[in-house]
Short mmCIF file of C-alpha atoms in Angstrom, two decimals:
data_model
loop_
_atom_site.label_atom_id
_atom_site.label_comp_id
_atom_site.label_asym_id
_atom_site.label_seq_id
_atom_site.Cartn_x
_atom_site.Cartn_y
_atom_site.Cartn_z
CA MET A 1 37.13 -15.79 -17.79
CA ARG A 2 33.57 -16.16 -16.46
CA LEU A 3 33.83 -12.84 -14.56
CA ALA A 4 35.22 -11.07 -17.62
CA ARG A 5 32.43 -12.46 -19.74
CA LEU A 6 29.77 -11.40 -17.24
CA LEU A 7 31.13 -7.91 -16.99
CA THR A 8 31.29 -7.58 -20.77
CA VAL A 9 27.69 -8.62 -21.32
CA ALA A 10 26.38 -6.93 -18.19
CA ALA A 11 26.92 -3.49 -19.58
CA ALA A 12 24.72 -4.40 -22.51
CA ALA A 13 22.10 -6.18 -20.45
CA PHE A 14 19.52 -3.48 -20.47
CA VAL A 15 20.31 -2.39 -24.01
CA SER A 16 19.45 -5.92 -25.03
CA LEU A 17 16.06 -5.90 -23.35
CA ALA A 18 14.29 -4.93 -26.54
CA ALA A 19 15.27 -8.34 -27.87
CA VAL A 20 13.41 -10.12 -25.01
CA THR A 21 10.14 -11.27 -26.43
CA ALA A 22 6.88 -12.01 -24.55
CA PRO A 23 6.51 -15.64 -23.50
CA SER A 24 4.01 -17.76 -25.39
CA ALA A 25 1.13 -19.38 -23.60
CA THR A 26 2.43 -22.08 -21.28
CA ALA A 27 0.54 -25.13 -20.10
CA GLY A 28 -0.16 -24.99 -16.38
CA VAL A 29 0.32 -21.19 -16.09
CA PRO A 30 -2.70 -19.62 -14.36
CA ASP A 31 -4.96 -17.38 -16.44
CA SER A 32 -4.49 -13.81 -15.36
CA SER A 33 -7.21 -12.22 -17.48
CA SER A 34 -9.52 -11.25 -14.61
CA ARG A 35 -6.94 -10.99 -11.83
CA SER A 36 -7.26 -8.31 -9.10
CA SER A 37 -10.71 -7.07 -10.09
CA GLY A 38 -11.64 -7.12 -6.41
CA LEU A 39 -9.14 -4.33 -5.54
CA THR A 40 -10.22 -0.67 -5.52
CA GLY A 41 -8.67 2.72 -4.79
CA ASP A 42 -5.05 3.78 -5.40
CA LEU A 43 -3.34 0.74 -6.98
CA ASP A 44 -0.49 2.62 -8.67
CA THR A 45 2.39 0.52 -7.35
CA HIS A 46 5.62 -0.92 -8.57
CA ASP A 47 7.56 -3.73 -6.78
CA PRO A 48 4.97 -4.14 -3.96
CA ALA A 49 6.13 -5.33 -0.54
CA LEU A 50 2.93 -6.62 1.16
CA VAL A 51 2.25 -6.71 4.88
CA ALA A 52 -1.10 -8.48 5.24
CA GLY A 53 -3.07 -7.35 8.26
CA GLY A 54 -4.64 -9.72 10.77
CA PRO A 55 -8.23 -9.44 12.03
CA GLY A 56 -9.00 -5.77 12.71
CA GLN A 57 -5.56 -4.65 11.47
CA ASN A 58 -4.65 -2.48 8.54
CA TRP A 59 -2.84 -3.88 5.52
CA TYR A 60 0.19 -2.12 4.01
CA VAL A 61 1.99 -2.10 0.68
CA PHE A 62 5.37 -0.41 0.30
CA SER A 63 6.59 0.24 -3.21
CA THR A 64 9.17 1.92 -5.44
CA GLY A 65 9.27 5.72 -5.14
CA ASP A 66 8.27 8.32 -7.69
CA PRO A 67 10.56 11.36 -8.02
CA SER A 68 7.49 13.62 -8.09
CA VAL A 69 6.11 12.26 -4.80
CA GLY A 70 8.06 12.61 -1.52
CA HIS A 71 11.17 13.33 -3.56
CA GLY A 72 11.33 9.72 -4.66
CA THR A 73 11.33 7.92 -1.33
CA ILE A 74 9.53 4.64 -0.75
CA GLN A 75 5.78 4.93 -1.08
CA ILE A 76 3.20 3.48 1.30
CA ARG A 77 -0.45 2.47 0.71
CA SER A 78 -2.83 1.10 3.28
CA SER A 79 -6.11 -0.75 3.37
CA PRO A 80 -8.51 -1.67 6.17
CA ASN A 81 -9.42 -5.01 4.53
CA GLY A 82 -6.96 -5.87 1.75
CA HIS A 83 -9.44 -4.73 -0.94
CA ASP A 84 -9.77 -0.93 -0.76
CA TRP A 85 -6.41 0.89 -0.99
CA ALA A 86 -5.38 4.47 -0.33
CA PHE A 87 -2.09 6.36 -0.62
CA ALA A 88 -0.55 6.77 2.86
CA GLY A 89 2.44 8.91 2.15
CA THR A 90 6.20 8.13 1.89
CA VAL A 91 8.72 6.79 4.35
CA TRP A 92 10.67 10.04 4.39
CA ASP A 93 10.27 13.53 2.90
CA SER A 94 13.53 13.20 0.96
CA ILE A 95 16.22 10.66 0.09
CA PRO A 96 18.88 10.48 2.87
CA SER A 97 21.81 12.75 1.98
CA TRP A 98 24.36 9.97 2.43
CA ILE A 99 22.74 8.03 -0.39
CA LYS A 100 22.91 11.05 -2.72
CA LYS A 101 26.64 11.29 -1.97
CA GLU A 102 27.23 7.57 -2.36
CA ILE A 103 25.34 7.23 -5.68
CA PRO A 104 25.09 10.70 -7.32
CA GLY A 105 22.11 11.18 -9.57
CA VAL A 106 19.71 8.88 -7.69
CA ASN A 107 16.23 10.43 -7.78
CA ASN A 108 14.07 7.60 -6.37
CA LEU A 109 14.39 4.55 -4.12
CA TRP A 110 13.42 1.10 -5.36
CA ALA A 111 12.15 -2.38 -4.56
CA PRO A 112 11.38 -2.30 -0.80
CA GLU A 113 11.15 -5.38 1.43
CA VAL A 114 9.48 -5.34 4.88
CA TYR A 115 10.30 -8.05 7.44
CA HIS A 116 9.01 -8.27 11.02
CA TYR A 117 11.37 -9.63 13.68
CA ARG A 118 10.64 -9.51 17.44
CA GLY A 119 8.72 -6.24 17.49
CA THR A 120 10.71 -4.42 14.84
CA TYR A 121 9.87 -3.84 11.20
CA TYR A 122 12.95 -3.98 8.98
CA LEU A 123 12.54 -2.01 5.73
CA TYR A 124 15.16 -2.85 3.13
CA TYR A 125 15.29 -0.75 -0.04
CA VAL A 126 17.54 0.06 -3.02
CA ALA A 127 19.31 3.05 -4.50
CA SER A 128 20.70 2.57 -7.99
CA LYS A 129 21.07 3.96 -11.47
CA PHE A 130 18.99 2.18 -14.13
CA GLY A 131 20.96 -0.25 -16.26
CA THR A 132 24.03 -0.35 -14.01
CA ASN A 133 25.17 -2.32 -10.96
CA ASP A 134 26.25 0.92 -9.27
CA SER A 135 23.80 0.06 -6.50
CA LEU A 136 23.26 -0.26 -2.80
CA ILE A 137 20.80 -1.88 -0.43
CA ALA A 138 19.99 0.07 2.71
CA LEU A 139 17.89 -0.47 5.84
CA ALA A 140 15.43 1.50 7.97
CA THR A 141 13.58 0.23 11.05
CA ASN A 142 10.34 1.06 12.90
CA THR A 143 8.41 -0.43 15.81
CA THR A 144 5.03 0.14 14.17
CA LEU A 145 3.53 0.56 10.71
CA ASP A 146 0.70 2.73 12.02
CA PRO A 147 1.49 6.37 11.24
CA HIS A 148 -1.01 7.48 13.95
CA ASN A 149 0.99 5.66 16.65
CA ALA A 150 3.13 8.02 18.72
CA ALA A 151 6.09 5.66 18.32
CA TYR A 152 5.97 5.71 14.57
CA LYS A 153 9.31 6.75 13.12
CA TRP A 154 11.51 5.28 10.37
CA VAL A 155 15.13 5.20 11.65
CA ASP A 156 17.86 5.16 9.03
CA GLN A 157 20.19 2.17 9.75
CA GLY A 158 22.53 2.83 6.83
CA GLN A 159 23.98 0.73 4.05
CA ILE A 160 23.71 -3.04 4.01
CA LEU A 161 25.37 -4.01 0.71
CA ARG A 162 27.11 -2.09 -2.12
CA SER A 163 27.86 -3.27 -5.66
CA GLU A 164 30.03 -1.55 -8.24
CA SER A 165 31.14 -2.10 -11.85
CA SER A 166 33.94 -4.41 -10.68
CA ASP A 167 31.41 -6.81 -9.13
CA ASP A 168 29.64 -9.60 -11.04
CA TYR A 169 26.39 -9.05 -9.07
CA ASN A 170 23.91 -6.22 -8.54
CA ALA A 171 22.79 -5.10 -5.06
CA LEU A 172 19.11 -4.83 -5.99
CA ASP A 173 15.79 -6.37 -4.93
CA PRO A 174 16.40 -7.57 -1.34
CA ALA A 175 14.25 -10.33 0.13
CA ILE A 176 14.57 -11.67 3.66
CA ILE A 177 14.05 -15.31 4.75
CA GLU A 178 14.84 -17.19 7.94
CA ASP A 179 15.80 -20.85 7.81
CA GLY A 180 14.36 -23.52 10.09
CA ARG A 181 16.71 -22.48 12.86
CA GLY A 182 15.84 -18.81 12.69
CA ARG A 183 19.00 -17.79 10.87
CA PRO A 184 18.28 -14.86 8.53
CA TYR A 185 19.36 -14.60 4.93
CA MET A 186 19.02 -11.90 2.24
CA ALA A 187 18.40 -13.00 -1.32
CA PHE A 188 19.01 -10.27 -3.90
CA GLY A 189 20.07 -9.69 -7.47
CA SER A 190 19.21 -8.28 -10.84
CA TYR A 191 20.80 -9.32 -14.16
CA TRP A 192 24.62 -9.75 -14.09
CA SER A 193 25.35 -13.12 -12.49
CA GLY A 194 21.70 -13.52 -11.36
CA ILE A 195 20.26 -14.19 -7.88
CA ARG A 196 22.64 -14.19 -4.96
CA MET A 197 22.34 -14.58 -1.16
CA LEU A 198 24.12 -13.45 2.00
CA PRO A 199 23.57 -14.39 5.69
CA LEU A 200 22.38 -11.60 7.99
CA ASP A 201 22.65 -11.02 11.78
CA TRP A 202 19.72 -10.29 14.11
CA PRO A 203 18.93 -7.91 15.58
CA SER A 204 21.08 -5.54 13.51
CA GLY A 205 19.67 -6.75 10.19
CA HIS A 206 23.08 -6.21 8.55
CA VAL A 207 25.17 -8.68 6.64
CA ALA A 208 26.83 -11.16 9.02
CA ALA A 209 30.49 -10.77 9.83
CA ASN A 210 32.76 -12.87 7.65
CA ALA A 211 29.86 -13.64 5.29
CA GLY A 212 32.20 -14.18 2.37
CA GLU A 213 31.28 -14.08 -1.28
CA PRO A 214 27.49 -14.12 -1.93
CA LEU A 215 26.02 -17.52 -2.55
CA HIS A 216 24.66 -18.14 -6.02
CA LEU A 217 21.01 -19.29 -6.33
CA ALA A 218 19.88 -18.71 -9.92
CA SER A 219 21.12 -17.57 -13.33
CA ARG A 220 19.69 -17.26 -16.83
CA GLN A 221 23.06 -18.39 -18.31
CA GLU A 222 22.68 -16.31 -21.47
CA PRO A 223 22.43 -12.58 -22.36
CA PRO A 224 20.83 -10.36 -21.23
CA TYR A 225 20.73 -12.43 -17.98
CA ALA A 226 17.20 -11.13 -17.34
CA ILE A 227 16.42 -12.50 -13.90
CA GLU A 228 15.72 -10.46 -10.79
CA ALA A 229 13.35 -9.72 -7.85
CA PRO A 230 13.78 -12.90 -5.75
CA TYR A 231 11.39 -13.81 -3.03
CA ILE A 232 11.59 -17.01 -0.89
CA VAL A 233 8.67 -18.74 0.84
CA HIS A 234 9.22 -21.56 3.35
CA ARG A 235 6.52 -24.22 3.50
CA GLY A 236 6.29 -27.89 4.21
CA GLY A 237 10.02 -28.51 4.39
CA TRP A 238 10.62 -26.70 1.05
CA TYR A 239 11.98 -23.28 0.21
CA TYR A 240 10.29 -21.75 -2.85
CA LEU A 241 12.21 -19.20 -4.87
CA PHE A 242 10.02 -16.83 -6.87
CA THR A 243 11.85 -14.65 -9.44
CA SER A 244 10.90 -12.19 -12.17
CA TRP A 245 12.24 -12.88 -15.68
CA ASP A 246 12.56 -10.69 -18.77
CA ALA A 247 11.74 -7.01 -19.16
CA CYS A 248 9.86 -4.80 -16.71
CA CYS A 249 9.09 -1.07 -16.84
CA ARG A 250 7.90 -0.91 -20.47
CA GLY A 251 4.17 -0.58 -20.02
CA VAL A 252 2.24 -2.81 -22.36
CA ASP A 253 5.54 -3.83 -24.00
CA SER A 254 6.77 -5.36 -20.73
CA THR A 255 7.59 -9.07 -20.85
CA TYR A 256 7.95 -9.75 -17.13
CA ARG A 257 6.79 -13.10 -15.79
CA ILE A 258 7.13 -14.92 -12.47
CA VAL A 259 9.23 -18.04 -12.47
CA ILE A 260 9.73 -20.51 -9.61
CA GLY A 261 11.92 -23.32 -8.30
CA ARG A 262 12.32 -25.04 -4.91
CA SER A 263 14.96 -26.50 -2.61
CA ARG A 264 15.09 -28.43 0.68
CA LEU A 265 17.78 -25.93 1.88
CA VAL A 266 17.43 -22.17 1.94
CA THR A 267 20.86 -21.92 0.31
CA GLY A 268 19.90 -24.20 -2.62
CA PRO A 269 20.22 -25.90 -4.98
CA TYR A 270 16.87 -24.75 -6.42
CA LEU A 271 15.24 -26.93 -9.04
CA ASP A 272 12.24 -26.36 -11.25
CA ARG A 273 9.29 -28.79 -11.81
CA ASP A 274 11.37 -30.74 -14.34
CA GLY A 275 14.27 -31.09 -11.97
CA LYS A 276 16.52 -28.58 -13.81
CA SER A 277 18.70 -26.35 -11.65
CA LEU A 278 17.93 -22.63 -11.60
CA LEU A 279 21.68 -22.11 -11.77
CA ASP A 280 21.66 -23.79 -15.16
CA GLY A 281 18.86 -21.61 -16.57
CA GLY A 282 15.98 -23.74 -15.19
CA GLY A 283 12.79 -22.28 -13.92
CA SER A 284 9.00 -23.06 -14.15
CA THR A 285 6.77 -20.20 -15.24
CA PHE A 286 4.18 -19.46 -12.60
CA LEU A 287 2.46 -16.36 -13.89
CA ALA A 288 2.68 -14.63 -17.25
CA THR A 289 0.91 -12.01 -19.38
CA SER A 290 -2.79 -12.69 -20.03
CA GLY A 291 -5.47 -10.37 -21.30
CA ASN A 292 -5.13 -6.84 -19.98
CA GLN A 293 -2.64 -7.88 -17.37
CA VAL A 294 0.76 -7.46 -18.90
CA GLY A 295 4.11 -8.34 -17.38
CA PRO A 296 3.36 -9.60 -13.84
CA GLY A 297 6.35 -9.48 -11.50
CA GLY A 298 8.12 -7.70 -8.64
CA GLU A 299 6.47 -10.11 -6.26
CA SER A 300 6.29 -10.58 -2.49
CA VAL A 301 4.28 -12.91 -0.20
CA SER A 302 2.63 -12.19 3.12
CA ASP A 303 0.39 -14.61 5.07
CA GLY A 304 -0.03 -16.81 2.01
CA ILE A 305 -1.03 -13.93 -0.26
CA LEU A 306 1.02 -13.14 -3.36
CA ALA A 307 1.45 -9.44 -4.24
CA TYR A 308 2.83 -8.29 -7.53
CA HIS A 309 2.50 -5.49 -10.09
CA TYR A 310 1.38 -5.72 -13.65
CA TYR A 311 0.89 -3.21 -16.49
CA ASP A 312 -2.74 -2.61 -17.25
CA ARG A 313 -3.48 -2.71 -20.97
CA ALA A 314 -6.86 -1.13 -20.28
CA ASP A 315 -5.27 1.81 -18.42
CA GLY A 316 -2.56 2.84 -20.84
CA GLY A 317 0.01 0.40 -19.43
CA LYS A 318 0.08 1.93 -15.93
CA PRO A 319 1.49 -0.32 -13.15
CA HIS A 320 -1.20 -1.71 -10.87
CA LEU A 321 -1.20 -3.78 -7.66
CA ALA A 322 -2.55 -7.32 -7.65
CA LEU A 323 -3.15 -9.69 -4.72
CA GLN A 324 -3.72 -13.38 -5.07
CA GLN A 325 -4.29 -16.12 -2.49
CA LEU A 326 -1.81 -19.00 -2.98
CA SER A 327 -2.89 -22.59 -2.87
CA TRP A 328 -0.73 -25.70 -3.17
CA SER A 329 -0.83 -28.66 -5.45
CA ALA A 330 -0.76 -32.27 -4.31
CA ASP A 331 2.97 -32.50 -5.20
CA GLY A 332 3.74 -29.34 -3.25
CA TRP A 333 3.97 -26.55 -5.81
CA PRO A 334 2.32 -23.12 -5.39
CA GLU A 335 -0.75 -22.28 -7.43
CA ILE A 336 -3.28 -19.42 -7.50
CA SER A 337 -6.59 -20.50 -6.01
CA ASP A 338 -8.66 -17.48 -6.99
CA GLU A 339 -8.50 -13.70 -6.80
CA ARG A 340 -9.19 -11.78 -3.61
CA GLN A 341 -12.72 -10.39 -3.60
#
């Protein structure tokens, strides 16, 4: 019955988004009114995957593609210092033909994730049709992020996960995390039954053999099941699950916000600050609309720096990149210390 109910409401999930209202001011939620003023250049990103550079190294942000740029493949921006950003092209010149055959009508690739493992960069990304779970997660690899390096080449490694209308999950928004023993997992999910997880294998980066049904990490428990974009950070014996709730992609009408929970185990259970399970609709709001910064979400974390997009009220609701240094409270919850300058 649960699966039938999910499939019934899932088809209406995105139709119901108009009913999702912006969250009210929440005690303890950081003020976002002046966030990201230290960034300059090309900040036009959506679903940023940050790779923070070390001393003397470039920074990179990978983001959702635009059909008018590189035929919709994943976009790349780079910075020499984390402040000044420039467009650096796209991963490929066109969407791989096998994706076009697998999901006809796809005109851009979404929601990248970049993970570094033993000298290889693993780029996970999504192909889907908006408002459906006719989706797949795919993988490309490279040994360098520097396009001027002679070894620079993104190698297509094919499909990682597929979801269809018969599934109660959506193969969107991949995020990679290793547990304390170095075992990799991929969190993913958008609407439908919420945030799910599967074990991976190194060095292939594909789903582990005999992985079974995806684990269940978080759910909104009521229509339109508006939870997506997981990202997991491991710190101090805790795994912190960041998710994006409510409606993205509506400019200044977006109601996105970042919500968190934590667990001692990478596989859960994840609880919010009040001890409520994220599987039972729990979640503590971490970042919400404030001032000109509307609908923060689509987050990633690199070297303790939170990246996300928001819709700029002062720029006609265009999506912009924001970077924030994370700090940690005395009881071990993430906070924003101050903006990067």
